[in-house]
Amino acid sequence: QFDYQSVMAGTQEDFVNFQVLTNQIYNELVKAPLDSLGNLNIDKLYFIPDKSLYGLPLDILATEVNESARPNYKNIKYLINDYDISYDYSISSIFNERIIDDGNKGAQGKILAIAPFYDENSEGRGFKELKNNVSEVENVSEYFDTKILKGKNATEENFIDEFVNYDILHFAMHAHIDDVNSDYSHLVFSAGQGQNQDDLMHGFEIYNLSFDVNMAVLSACNTSKGKYEAGEGVINLSRAFSYAGAKSIITSSWEADDYVTSQIMGEFYKNLSDGLNKSQALRQAKMTYLNQASSDKLHPFYWGTFSLVGKDDVLNTGNSESSYLLWIMSLLVVGLILFFVVRKRSFA
């Protein structure tokens, strides 16, 4: 595992060590297998991580090492520069989700977005105020039909009442990971008033729900962290959502910077609304951030935490339908122009 707190100092030694370590993983895990396949023009990689690789987003791997370069993480050649990347739990999952046509041409993109409010009581338990989670979900609503539960309305009780009506669930909130018993890892909602609901949605509760949703976006910290169990893999919050029926999950490998997350998520949904599939949309969102971020926030700690697990499809949106209709209308106009041009010439 990387000690991100130490390498964020940005020294030359840390900069080189990051490249050397991640390049070694790249050479053994990615380059060697791809070289053995020859020139197949591959542009998408699927990974099924084993025990030692759980929680490592492979798009941050350096494909080259430049020891003479000044510390500038923007200039590193990452795996994400060359490939769309997603993850899954097994070969059979990839086959079922990507090769078998289930007749679903993409969800309609109706989103339930949750952005809780954290007060002094929450801070006493280690959950500080998230200054950008509301703006994050409001950015989502610019591109999709979105219902927002924010502030004191973002309770677990309200979420339970609403989620069955939506195709995508977006959680812009805190998460707590239980390193001893992953079933007790939880998402942290606003404090509720219901007698049967607290403000915590635990892993064991998620397993008992039924999410017939295209995607769950866990825009929170450490949601891919959990306890490894032989034969099962890592049991974590993202796995709980997958078990409960979410076809794909956006999950995080470590702490997520509140402001950076809001920027990347906004770009992610913009890209989805433009017709990109999920892995392309996430990749382009990260690349846009890398191109625009200030020099002190270029380290992969800031942009590398989020990964796609599960089905990698395109969402059907109002924008894409409008674009399709515009394309058809343009063809009709061009056809009419050609018709009249040919007709005029025939009478000349």
PDB file of N, CA and C in Angstrom, residues 214-259:
ATOM      1  N   ASN A 214     -29.262   0.771 -11.955  1.00  0.00           N
ATOM      2  CA  ASN A 214     -28.179   0.638 -12.904  1.00  0.00           C
ATOM      3  C   ASN A 214     -26.835   0.964 -12.264  1.00  0.00           C
ATOM      4  N   MET A 215     -26.824   1.941 -11.335  1.00  0.00           N
ATOM      5  CA  MET A 215     -25.544   2.358 -10.764  1.00  0.00           C
ATOM      6  C   MET A 215     -25.744   2.974  -9.382  1.00  0.00           C
ATOM      7  N   ALA A 216     -24.817   2.656  -8.475  1.00  0.00           N
ATOM      8  CA  ALA A 216     -24.727   3.313  -7.172  1.00  0.00           C
ATOM      9  C   ALA A 216     -23.377   4.017  -7.117  1.00  0.00           C
ATOM     10  N   VAL A 217     -23.411   5.329  -6.934  1.00  0.00           N
ATOM     11  CA  VAL A 217     -22.181   6.116  -6.861  1.00  0.00           C
ATOM     12  C   VAL A 217     -21.907   6.416  -5.393  1.00  0.00           C
ATOM     13  N   LEU A 218     -20.867   5.774  -4.861  1.00  0.00           N
ATOM     14  CA  LEU A 218     -20.512   5.946  -3.451  1.00  0.00           C
ATOM     15  C   LEU A 218     -19.443   7.031  -3.365  1.00  0.00           C
ATOM     16  N   SER A 219     -19.895   8.270  -3.403  1.00  0.00           N
ATOM     17  CA  SER A 219     -19.001   9.430  -3.364  1.00  0.00           C
ATOM     18  C   SER A 219     -18.675   9.725  -1.908  1.00  0.00           C
ATOM     19  N   ALA A 220     -17.898   8.823  -1.336  1.00  0.00           N
ATOM     20  CA  ALA A 220     -17.532   8.875   0.076  1.00  0.00           C
ATOM     21  C   ALA A 220     -16.143   8.259   0.216  1.00  0.00           C
ATOM     22  N   CYS A 221     -15.614   8.261   1.414  1.00  0.00           N
ATOM     23  CA  CYS A 221     -14.241   7.780   1.632  1.00  0.00           C
ATOM     24  C   CYS A 221     -14.188   6.269   1.860  1.00  0.00           C
ATOM     25  N   ASN A 222     -13.208   5.620   1.246  1.00  0.00           N
ATOM     26  CA  ASN A 222     -12.810   4.246   1.600  1.00  0.00           C
ATOM     27  C   ASN A 222     -13.876   3.184   1.363  1.00  0.00           C
ATOM     28  N   THR A 223     -14.793   3.400   0.414  1.00  0.00           N
ATOM     29  CA  THR A 223     -15.907   2.462   0.282  1.00  0.00           C
ATOM     30  C   THR A 223     -15.503   1.128  -0.350  1.00  0.00           C
ATOM     31  N   SER A 224     -14.261   1.015  -0.869  1.00  0.00           N
ATOM     32  CA  SER A 224     -13.805  -0.283  -1.361  1.00  0.00           C
ATOM     33  C   SER A 224     -12.928  -1.013  -0.339  1.00  0.00           C
ATOM     34  N   LYS A 225     -12.715  -0.396   0.812  1.00  0.00           N
ATOM     35  CA  LYS A 225     -11.918  -1.027   1.857  1.00  0.00           C
ATOM     36  C   LYS A 225     -12.785  -1.974   2.672  1.00  0.00           C
ATOM     37  N   GLY A 226     -12.183  -3.063   3.112  1.00  0.00           N
ATOM     38  CA  GLY A 226     -12.913  -4.024   3.914  1.00  0.00           C
ATOM     39  C   GLY A 226     -12.024  -5.181   4.335  1.00  0.00           C
ATOM     40  N   LYS A 227     -12.647  -6.215   4.808  1.00  0.00           N
ATOM     41  CA  LYS A 227     -11.922  -7.387   5.295  1.00  0.00           C
ATOM     42  C   LYS A 227     -11.891  -8.460   4.217  1.00  0.00           C
ATOM     43  N   TYR A 228     -10.706  -8.999   3.969  1.00  0.00           N
ATOM     44  CA  TYR A 228     -10.561 -10.061   2.971  1.00  0.00           C
ATOM     45  C   TYR A 228     -10.999 -11.395   3.562  1.00  0.00           C
ATOM     46  N   GLU A 229     -11.819 -12.118   2.809  1.00  0.00           N
ATOM     47  CA  GLU A 229     -12.263 -13.457   3.218  1.00  0.00           C
ATOM     48  C   GLU A 229     -11.975 -14.430   2.077  1.00  0.00           C
ATOM     49  N   ALA A 230     -11.282 -15.508   2.396  1.00  0.00           N
ATOM     50  CA  ALA A 230     -10.899 -16.493   1.391  1.00  0.00           C
ATOM     51  C   ALA A 230     -12.132 -17.021   0.662  1.00  0.00           C
ATOM     52  N   GLY A 231     -12.054 -17.049  -0.660  1.00  0.00           N
ATOM     53  CA  GLY A 231     -13.165 -17.535  -1.474  1.00  0.00           C
ATOM     54  C   GLY A 231     -14.213 -16.493  -1.768  1.00  0.00           C
ATOM     55  N   GLU A 232     -14.165 -15.375  -1.063  1.00  0.00           N
ATOM     56  CA  GLU A 232     -15.160 -14.316  -1.250  1.00  0.00           C
ATOM     57  C   GLU A 232     -14.541 -13.016  -1.739  1.00  0.00           C
ATOM     58  N   GLY A 233     -13.269 -12.800  -1.421  1.00  0.00           N
ATOM     59  CA  GLY A 233     -12.646 -11.521  -1.730  1.00  0.00           C
ATOM     60  C   GLY A 233     -12.845 -10.550  -0.593  1.00  0.00           C
ATOM     61  N   VAL A 234     -12.743  -9.264  -0.895  1.00  0.00           N
ATOM     62  CA  VAL A 234     -12.909  -8.233   0.121  1.00  0.00           C
ATOM     63  C   VAL A 234     -14.395  -7.924   0.298  1.00  0.00           C
ATOM     64  N   ILE A 235     -14.848  -7.986   1.527  1.00  0.00           N
ATOM     65  CA  ILE A 235     -16.234  -7.661   1.860  1.00  0.00           C
ATOM     66  C   ILE A 235     -16.274  -6.199   2.267  1.00  0.00           C
ATOM     67  N   ASN A 236     -16.942  -5.386   1.472  1.00  0.00           N
ATOM     68  CA  ASN A 236     -16.956  -3.945   1.718  1.00  0.00           C
ATOM     69  C   ASN A 236     -18.307  -3.358   1.319  1.00  0.00           C
ATOM     70  N   LEU A 237     -18.422  -2.047   1.423  1.00  0.00           N
ATOM     71  CA  LEU A 237     -19.701  -1.411   1.118  1.00  0.00           C
ATOM     72  C   LEU A 237     -20.074  -1.542  -0.352  1.00  0.00           C
ATOM     73  N   SER A 238     -19.097  -1.430  -1.238  1.00  0.00           N
ATOM     74  CA  SER A 238     -19.424  -1.567  -2.664  1.00  0.00           C
ATOM     75  C   SER A 238     -19.899  -2.979  -2.978  1.00  0.00           C
ATOM     76  N   ARG A 239     -19.307  -3.980  -2.326  1.00  0.00           N
ATOM     77  CA  ARG A 239     -19.744  -5.370  -2.519  1.00  0.00           C
ATOM     78  C   ARG A 239     -21.171  -5.554  -2.016  1.00  0.00           C
ATOM     79  N   ALA A 240     -21.510  -4.871  -0.932  1.00  0.00           N
ATOM     80  CA  ALA A 240     -22.867  -4.961  -0.396  1.00  0.00           C
ATOM     81  C   ALA A 240     -23.882  -4.422  -1.397  1.00  0.00           C
ATOM     82  N   PHE A 241     -23.558  -3.302  -2.051  1.00  0.00           N
ATOM     83  CA  PHE A 241     -24.472  -2.742  -3.045  1.00  0.00           C
ATOM     84  C   PHE A 241     -24.591  -3.665  -4.255  1.00  0.00           C
ATOM     85  N   SER A 242     -23.492  -4.281  -4.647  1.00  0.00           N
ATOM     86  CA  SER A 242     -23.543  -5.226  -5.763  1.00  0.00           C
ATOM     87  C   SER A 242     -24.429  -6.419  -5.413  1.00  0.00           C
ATOM     88  N   TYR A 243     -24.273  -6.953  -4.221  1.00  0.00           N
ATOM     89  CA  TYR A 243     -25.082  -8.089  -3.777  1.00  0.00           C
ATOM     90  C   TYR A 243     -26.564  -7.706  -3.742  1.00  0.00           C
ATOM     91  N   ALA A 244     -26.840  -6.457  -3.354  1.00  0.00           N
ATOM     92  CA  ALA A 244     -28.232  -6.004  -3.237  1.00  0.00           C
ATOM     93  C   ALA A 244     -28.860  -5.682  -4.589  1.00  0.00           C
ATOM     94  N   GLY A 245     -28.068  -5.722  -5.676  1.00  0.00           N
ATOM     95  CA  GLY A 245     -28.656  -5.594  -6.998  1.00  0.00           C
ATOM     96  C   GLY A 245     -28.154  -4.464  -7.864  1.00  0.00           C
ATOM     97  N   ALA A 246     -27.270  -3.599  -7.342  1.00  0.00           N
ATOM     98  CA  ALA A 246     -26.725  -2.519  -8.176  1.00  0.00           C
ATOM     99  C   ALA A 246     -25.848  -3.122  -9.271  1.00  0.00           C
ATOM    100  N   LYS A 247     -26.118  -2.777 -10.520  1.00  0.00           N
ATOM    101  CA  LYS A 247     -25.388  -3.370 -11.643  1.00  0.00           C
ATOM    102  C   LYS A 247     -23.967  -2.830 -11.757  1.00  0.00           C
ATOM    103  N   SER A 248     -23.743  -1.623 -11.275  1.00  0.00           N
ATOM    104  CA  SER A 248     -22.399  -1.070 -11.246  1.00  0.00           C
ATOM    105  C   SER A 248     -22.276  -0.137 -10.060  1.00  0.00           C
ATOM    106  N   ILE A 249     -21.037   0.051  -9.616  1.00  0.00           N
ATOM    107  CA  ILE A 249     -20.765   0.887  -8.451  1.00  0.00           C
ATOM    108  C   ILE A 249     -19.544   1.745  -8.735  1.00  0.00           C
ATOM    109  N   ILE A 250     -19.616   3.009  -8.408  1.00  0.00           N
ATOM    110  CA  ILE A 250     -18.436   3.857  -8.342  1.00  0.00           C
ATOM    111  C   ILE A 250     -17.986   3.858  -6.889  1.00  0.00           C
ATOM    112  N   THR A 251     -16.769   3.399  -6.649  1.00  0.00           N
ATOM    113  CA  THR A 251     -16.299   3.203  -5.288  1.00  0.00           C
ATOM    114  C   THR A 251     -14.946   3.866  -5.087  1.00  0.00           C
ATOM    115  N   SER A 252     -14.552   4.073  -3.824  1.00  0.00           N
ATOM    116  CA  SER A 252     -13.319   4.803  -3.513  1.00  0.00           C
ATOM    117  C   SER A 252     -12.340   3.917  -2.758  1.00  0.00           C
ATOM    118  N   SER A 253     -11.049   4.138  -3.016  1.00  0.00           N
ATOM    119  CA  SER A 253      -9.996   3.328  -2.408  1.00  0.00           C
ATOM    120  C   SER A 253      -9.413   3.943  -1.149  1.00  0.00           C
ATOM    121  N   TRP A 254      -9.563   5.256  -0.999  1.00  0.00           N
ATOM    122  CA  TRP A 254      -9.045   5.933   0.189  1.00  0.00           C
ATOM    123  C   TRP A 254      -9.834   7.208   0.415  1.00  0.00           C
ATOM    124  N   GLU A 255      -9.322   8.090   1.284  1.00  0.00           N
ATOM    125  CA  GLU A 255     -10.023   9.332   1.587  1.00  0.00           C
ATOM    126  C   GLU A 255     -10.228  10.162   0.320  1.00  0.00           C
ATOM    127  N   ALA A 256     -11.409  10.735   0.206  1.00  0.00           N
ATOM    128  CA  ALA A 256     -11.735  11.542  -0.969  1.00  0.00           C
ATOM    129  C   ALA A 256     -11.769  13.011  -0.578  1.00  0.00           C
ATOM    130  N   ASP A 257     -10.987  13.831  -1.263  1.00  0.00           N
ATOM    131  CA  ASP A 257     -11.003  15.267  -1.034  1.00  0.00           C
ATOM    132  C   ASP A 257     -12.362  15.830  -1.447  1.00  0.00           C
ATOM    133  N   ASP A 258     -13.002  16.570  -0.546  1.00  0.00           N
ATOM    134  CA  ASP A 258     -14.371  17.034  -0.754  1.00  0.00           C
ATOM    135  C   ASP A 258     -14.507  17.891  -2.014  1.00  0.00           C
ATOM    136  N   TYR A 259     -13.627  18.879  -2.179  1.00  0.00           N
ATOM    137  CA  TYR A 259     -13.732  19.776  -3.331  1.00  0.00           C
ATOM    138  C   TYR A 259     -13.401  19.055  -4.630  1.00  0.00           C
TER     139      TYR A 259
END
